[in-house]
Short mmCIF file of C-alpha atoms and ligand atoms in Angstrom, two decimals:
data_model
loop_
_atom_site.label_atom_id
_atom_site.label_comp_id
_atom_site.label_asym_id
_atom_site.label_seq_id
_atom_site.Cartn_x
_atom_site.Cartn_y
_atom_site.Cartn_z
CA MET G 1 0.00 0.00 0.00
CA ARG G 2 1.31 3.45 -0.89
CA ILE G 3 1.32 6.11 1.85
CA LYS G 4 -1.69 8.41 2.10
CA LYS G 5 -0.66 10.67 5.02
CA ALA G 6 2.07 13.28 5.33
CA VAL G 7 3.36 15.35 8.24
CA ILE G 8 4.99 18.73 7.60
CA PRO G 9 6.82 20.04 10.67
CA ALA G 10 6.76 23.85 10.49
CA ALA G 11 6.90 24.88 14.14
CA GLY G 12 10.56 25.94 14.30
CA LEU G 13 11.37 29.50 15.37
CA GLY G 14 13.28 30.33 12.19
CA THR G 15 16.07 32.18 13.99
CA ARG G 16 18.36 32.06 10.94
CA MET G 17 15.94 34.37 9.11
CA LEU G 18 15.54 37.07 11.77
CA PRO G 19 14.31 39.77 11.97
CA GLU G 20 11.86 38.77 9.20
CA THR G 21 10.61 35.67 11.07
CA LYS G 22 9.76 37.71 14.18
CA THR G 23 6.17 37.99 12.86
CA ILE G 24 5.99 36.17 9.49
CA PRO G 25 6.45 32.39 9.39
CA LYS G 26 9.38 31.47 7.12
CA GLU G 27 7.05 28.94 5.45
CA MET G 28 4.92 31.89 4.24
CA LEU G 29 7.82 33.66 2.51
CA PRO G 30 7.07 33.93 -1.21
CA ILE G 31 8.86 31.86 -3.82
CA GLY G 32 7.60 33.95 -6.74
CA ASP G 33 3.79 33.88 -6.60
CA ARG G 34 3.38 31.20 -3.90
CA PRO G 35 4.52 30.79 -0.29
CA SER G 36 7.18 28.10 0.15
CA ILE G 37 4.78 25.86 2.14
CA GLN G 38 2.61 25.52 -1.00
CA TYR G 39 5.52 23.93 -2.89
CA ILE G 40 5.83 21.34 -0.10
CA VAL G 41 2.09 20.57 -0.09
CA GLU G 42 2.12 20.34 -3.92
CA GLU G 43 4.99 17.81 -3.78
CA ALA G 44 2.98 15.61 -1.39
CA VAL G 45 -0.17 15.90 -3.53
CA ALA G 46 1.80 15.03 -6.69
CA ALA G 47 2.93 11.83 -4.93
CA GLY G 48 -0.71 10.81 -4.31
CA ILE G 49 -0.90 11.85 -0.65
CA GLU G 50 -4.40 12.94 0.45
CA ASP G 51 -4.18 13.89 4.13
CA ILE G 52 -1.57 16.40 5.29
CA LEU G 53 -0.88 17.54 8.86
CA ILE G 54 1.10 20.77 9.26
CA ILE G 55 2.70 21.20 12.67
CA THR G 56 2.58 24.87 13.64
CA ASN G 57 2.86 27.08 16.70
CA ARG G 58 1.00 30.06 18.12
CA SER G 59 2.70 32.60 15.86
CA LYS G 60 2.04 30.77 12.57
CA ALA G 61 -1.74 31.11 12.13
CA ALA G 62 -1.16 32.70 8.69
CA MET G 63 -0.60 29.18 7.34
CA GLU G 64 -4.03 28.05 8.59
CA ASP G 65 -5.70 31.01 6.84
CA TYR G 66 -3.80 30.31 3.62
CA PHE G 67 -5.21 26.78 3.22
CA ASP G 68 -8.79 27.92 4.08
CA TYR G 69 -11.51 29.41 1.80
CA HIS G 70 -11.70 33.20 1.41
CA PRO G 71 -15.36 33.68 0.28
CA GLU G 72 -15.28 37.50 0.22
CA LEU G 73 -12.18 37.63 -2.01
CA GLU G 74 -13.41 34.86 -4.32
CA GLU G 75 -16.80 36.56 -4.71
CA ARG G 76 -15.14 39.90 -5.54
CA LEU G 77 -12.91 38.23 -8.17
CA LEU G 78 -15.84 36.40 -9.76
CA ARG G 79 -17.93 39.58 -9.90
CA ALA G 80 -15.04 41.27 -11.72
CA GLY G 81 -14.89 38.40 -14.25
CA ARG G 82 -11.54 37.16 -12.90
CA GLU G 83 -12.45 33.45 -12.92
CA GLU G 84 -8.83 32.28 -13.22
CA ASP G 85 -7.72 34.26 -10.17
CA ALA G 86 -10.73 33.00 -8.20
CA ALA G 87 -9.77 29.42 -9.16
CA LEU G 88 -6.17 30.02 -8.04
CA VAL G 89 -7.40 31.18 -4.64
CA ARG G 90 -9.86 28.28 -4.31
CA ARG G 91 -7.24 25.68 -5.29
CA THR G 92 -5.03 26.51 -2.28
CA ALA G 93 -7.84 25.31 -0.01
CA ASP G 94 -8.99 22.37 -2.15
CA MET G 95 -5.76 20.74 -3.33
CA ALA G 96 -5.50 18.49 -0.27
CA ASN G 97 -7.11 17.76 3.06
CA VAL G 98 -4.80 19.99 5.12
CA MET G 99 -5.01 19.84 8.91
CA PHE G 100 -3.08 21.55 11.69
CA VAL G 101 -1.80 20.75 15.16
CA ARG G 102 0.22 23.03 17.41
CA GLN G 103 3.48 22.03 18.99
CA LYS G 104 2.98 23.87 22.27
CA GLN G 105 6.69 24.04 23.13
CA THR G 106 9.56 24.23 20.66
CA LEU G 107 11.33 21.15 21.98
CA GLY G 108 12.85 19.94 18.71
CA LEU G 109 12.00 18.17 15.45
CA GLY G 110 11.61 14.77 17.17
CA HIS G 111 9.04 16.26 19.55
CA ALA G 112 7.23 17.94 16.62
CA ILE G 113 6.86 14.55 14.86
CA TRP G 114 5.64 12.99 18.10
CA THR G 115 2.72 15.48 18.19
CA ALA G 116 1.50 13.84 14.95
CA ARG G 117 1.05 10.35 16.47
CA ARG G 118 -2.78 10.42 16.65
CA PHE G 119 -3.09 11.74 13.08
CA VAL G 120 -0.73 9.02 11.79
CA GLY G 121 -2.23 5.98 13.53
CA SER G 122 -0.73 2.63 12.56
CA GLU G 123 0.37 3.07 8.91
CA PRO G 124 3.68 4.30 7.44
CA PHE G 125 3.66 8.04 6.77
CA ALA G 126 5.66 10.71 4.96
CA VAL G 127 7.57 13.58 6.56
CA LEU G 128 8.46 16.66 4.51
CA LEU G 129 10.36 19.38 6.38
CA GLY G 130 8.68 22.76 6.00
CA ASP G 131 11.87 24.57 5.06
CA ASP G 132 13.29 22.15 2.48
CA VAL G 133 11.88 22.93 -0.98
CA MET G 134 12.65 20.48 -3.80
CA ALA G 135 12.90 21.03 -7.55
CA ALA G 136 12.57 17.59 -9.14
CA ALA G 137 11.09 15.97 -12.25
CA ARG G 138 9.50 13.29 -10.02
CA PRO G 139 8.25 14.27 -6.52
CA VAL G 140 11.07 13.43 -4.10
CA ILE G 141 8.70 11.99 -1.48
CA GLY G 142 7.28 9.70 -4.21
CA GLN G 143 10.81 8.44 -5.01
CA LEU G 144 11.17 7.42 -1.33
CA ASP G 145 7.68 5.93 -1.19
CA GLU G 146 8.43 3.59 -4.12
CA VAL G 147 11.32 2.04 -2.17
CA ALA G 148 9.42 2.00 1.15
CA ASP G 149 6.54 0.20 -0.57
CA ALA G 150 8.76 -2.39 -2.29
CA GLU G 151 10.99 -3.07 0.74
CA ARG G 152 8.43 -2.57 3.57
CA CYS G 153 10.92 -0.44 5.45
CA SER G 154 11.47 3.16 6.66
CA VAL G 155 13.33 5.23 4.06
CA VAL G 156 15.22 8.55 4.29
CA GLY G 157 16.10 10.83 1.36
CA VAL G 158 19.81 11.55 1.12
CA GLN G 159 22.42 13.27 -1.01
CA ALA G 160 26.17 13.63 -0.56
CA VAL G 161 27.16 17.06 0.79
CA SER G 162 30.67 18.52 0.99
CA LEU G 163 32.73 17.37 3.97
CA ASP G 164 33.13 21.05 4.92
CA ASP G 165 29.34 21.25 5.31
CA ILE G 166 28.47 17.84 6.80
CA GLY G 167 28.74 19.25 10.36
CA LYS G 168 25.52 21.21 9.68
CA TYR G 169 23.60 18.02 8.79
CA CYS G 170 23.17 14.47 10.02
CA SER G 171 25.86 12.09 8.71
CA LEU G 172 24.89 8.50 7.79
CA ASP G 173 26.76 5.22 8.10
CA VAL G 174 25.63 3.47 4.88
CA SER G 175 26.47 0.53 2.63
CA HIS G 176 25.34 0.22 -0.99
CA TYR G 177 22.26 -2.03 -1.49
CA HIS G 178 21.18 -1.57 -5.12
CA ASP G 179 20.86 1.27 -7.68
CA ARG G 180 20.33 4.49 -5.68
CA VAL G 181 19.38 2.62 -2.49
CA PHE G 182 21.60 2.17 0.61
CA ARG G 183 21.25 0.30 3.88
CA VAL G 184 21.58 2.65 6.86
CA HIS G 185 23.47 1.26 9.88
CA ASN G 186 23.77 4.36 12.06
CA MET G 187 23.71 8.17 11.97
CA VAL G 188 24.84 11.17 13.96
CA GLU G 189 23.32 14.68 14.18
CA LYS G 190 25.65 17.66 13.48
CA PRO G 191 28.85 15.54 13.75
CA LYS G 192 32.25 16.86 14.84
CA PRO G 193 34.93 16.03 12.19
CA SER G 194 35.98 12.91 14.17
CA GLU G 195 32.35 11.63 14.24
CA VAL G 196 31.54 11.87 10.51
CA PHE G 197 30.39 8.51 9.04
CA SER G 198 30.06 9.60 5.39
CA PRO G 199 29.16 12.65 3.27
CA TYR G 200 25.60 11.28 2.91
CA ALA G 201 23.13 13.49 4.79
CA ILE G 202 19.33 13.37 5.19
CA LEU G 203 17.81 16.31 3.31
CA GLY G 204 14.30 16.87 4.60
CA ARG G 205 12.32 13.86 3.30
CA TYR G 206 11.37 10.64 5.11
CA VAL G 207 8.91 7.74 4.89
CA LEU G 208 8.62 6.37 8.42
CA SER G 209 7.10 3.41 10.17
CA PRO G 210 4.85 4.30 13.15
CA ASP G 211 7.40 2.30 15.21
CA ILE G 212 9.18 5.66 15.49
CA PHE G 213 6.61 6.95 18.04
CA PRO G 214 7.45 4.72 21.06
CA ILE G 215 11.13 5.49 20.41
CA LEU G 216 10.44 9.25 20.36
CA GLU G 217 8.35 9.00 23.51
CA ASN G 218 11.28 7.66 25.52
CA LEU G 219 14.01 9.84 24.03
CA SER G 220 16.16 12.20 26.13
CA PRO G 221 17.18 15.59 24.72
CA GLY G 222 20.14 15.30 22.35
CA TYR G 223 22.17 17.83 20.32
CA GLY G 224 21.32 21.43 21.31
CA GLY G 225 19.13 20.19 24.21
CA GLU G 226 16.35 19.29 21.71
CA ILE G 227 14.45 16.02 21.14
CA GLN G 228 16.21 15.03 17.92
CA LEU G 229 14.47 13.01 15.20
CA THR G 230 17.93 11.75 14.20
CA ASP G 231 18.39 10.03 17.59
CA ALA G 232 15.12 8.09 17.09
CA LEU G 233 16.00 7.24 13.46
CA ALA G 234 19.40 5.96 14.64
CA VAL G 235 17.60 3.41 16.83
CA LEU G 236 15.66 2.10 13.78
CA ALA G 237 18.90 2.10 11.73
CA ARG G 238 20.84 0.10 14.34
CA ARG G 239 17.96 -2.45 14.34
CA GLY G 240 18.48 -2.83 10.57
CA GLU G 241 15.10 -1.22 9.80
CA MET G 242 16.15 1.69 7.61
CA LEU G 243 17.09 2.35 3.99
CA ALA G 244 18.26 5.53 2.26
CA VAL G 245 17.48 6.68 -1.29
CA GLU G 246 19.84 9.05 -3.08
CA PHE G 247 17.01 11.07 -4.58
CA GLU G 248 17.03 12.85 -7.95
CA GLY G 249 16.37 16.56 -7.62
CA LYS G 250 17.72 19.77 -6.14
CA ARG G 251 17.03 20.75 -2.56
CA TYR G 252 16.92 24.36 -1.30
CA ASP G 253 17.27 25.17 2.39
CA THR G 254 14.69 27.96 2.49
CA GLY G 255 15.32 28.36 6.23
CA SER G 256 18.67 30.03 5.42
CA LEU G 257 18.98 33.40 3.67
CA GLU G 258 21.27 32.09 0.93
CA GLY G 259 19.18 28.96 0.23
CA TYR G 260 15.98 30.99 0.22
CA LEU G 261 17.31 33.52 -2.30
CA GLN G 262 18.69 30.75 -4.57
CA CYS G 263 15.28 29.06 -4.47
CA VAL G 264 13.43 32.29 -5.33
CA ILE G 265 15.72 32.96 -8.31
CA GLU G 266 15.84 29.41 -9.73
CA LEU G 267 12.15 28.56 -9.33
CA SER G 268 11.05 32.00 -10.57
CA LEU G 269 13.09 31.38 -13.73
CA GLN G 270 10.86 28.33 -14.32
CA ASN G 271 7.63 30.24 -13.59
CA PRO G 272 5.63 30.86 -16.82
CA ARG G 273 4.32 34.14 -15.32
CA CYS G 274 7.76 35.76 -15.03
CA GLY G 275 10.53 33.33 -16.12
CA GLU G 276 11.46 34.83 -19.52
CA ALA G 277 11.46 38.45 -18.32
CA LEU G 278 13.53 37.51 -15.26
CA LYS G 279 16.09 35.65 -17.42
CA THR G 280 16.59 38.75 -19.59
CA TYR G 281 16.93 40.92 -16.47
CA ILE G 282 19.50 38.60 -14.81
CA LYS G 283 21.61 38.41 -17.99
CA GLU G 284 21.71 42.22 -18.19
CA LEU G 285 22.46 42.51 -14.50
CA ALA G 286 25.27 39.93 -14.71
CA ARG G 287 27.07 42.10 -17.28
CA THR G 288 27.38 44.88 -14.71
CA LEU G 289 28.73 42.64 -11.87
P1 UTP Q 1 15.36 23.82 11.67
O1 UTP Q 1 16.38 23.82 12.73
O2 UTP Q 1 15.78 23.86 10.26
O3 UTP Q 1 14.32 25.02 11.84
O4 UTP Q 1 14.37 22.62 11.94
P2 UTP Q 1 14.23 26.16 12.90
O5 UTP Q 1 14.39 25.63 14.26
O6 UTP Q 1 12.99 26.92 12.57
O7 UTP Q 1 15.46 27.02 12.37
P3 UTP Q 1 16.51 28.01 12.97
O8 UTP Q 1 17.74 27.15 13.11
O9 UTP Q 1 16.01 28.59 14.27
O10 UTP Q 1 16.64 29.03 11.90
C1 UTP Q 1 14.06 21.64 10.94
C2 UTP Q 1 12.55 21.49 10.78
O11 UTP Q 1 11.95 21.12 12.00
C3 UTP Q 1 10.91 22.00 12.36
C4 UTP Q 1 11.24 23.30 11.64
O12 UTP Q 1 10.06 24.07 11.42
C5 UTP Q 1 11.87 22.80 10.35
O13 UTP Q 1 10.89 22.44 9.39
N1 UTP Q 1 10.89 22.11 13.84
C6 UTP Q 1 12.03 22.30 14.54
C7 UTP Q 1 9.67 21.99 14.49
O14 UTP Q 1 8.60 21.82 13.87
N2 UTP Q 1 9.66 22.04 15.87
C8 UTP Q 1 10.79 22.24 16.59
O15 UTP Q 1 10.71 22.28 17.85
C9 UTP Q 1 12.01 22.38 15.89
#
């Protein structure tokens, strides 16, 4: 059975994007004509996922409004003969069954996932981090789901990062299994140089067994004093219950200023509403740099 439920943790404080994130959730920052969270929801929908739980906090209600109807606006657009715009607005609320739960304390990504346990129930589920936007020909979460479905196993999405950067990620101890698939034996969050297993890092996409919940429930705080998802995944990995897929696609860390700006530029170049004009502008600008 292919997964039907996804969890999008989006309750982090976004301190790398201050002062902007003091009042506006980083997930609502625009990538061209859409907030970044819409790209994440669209990736899940394109992979056939129907029910989506976004984990928020008390200062992120703008996301709840975004995925709701806006009758007054839609009516005004229709009265003005702007059917296409009205349909754009309606689609944000209708594209999936989007639900919300609040993480009442910012205790870490592992804790955020744990708040989704009642929504998830007893089936495998997808996790898409709210600040990792993917540009890919095939939805990245669907690439993981194919392997999870065939192997009946939890799967994480990985790519090799530079050894200078691996200390910002979680480093995986892997051995090659077949094609783009690896067995995962262990992992470490934000490793010191002496702790690095390999350049393979998890980049924001997971298909997980609900077996993760009892592990999360009994976890002590790890790196940075937070309940770390990596520490729970490491338990599954050491039990031999985890695979990794080296996914095809490009990942943007929209929770960092540089990653966000790269994402805005590259995805706007592909946007039919502005791509050609932007390309001309960037070429002209580059001549003056
Ligand atoms: P990050 O560390 O990238 O996000 O967490 P952050 O905490 O918002 O960022 P900075 O470092 O302060 O800028 C990875 C993912 O986990 C979520 C974040 O929203 C992000 O999608 N998260 C993190 C939660 O949902 N709850 C938490 O307690 C922590």
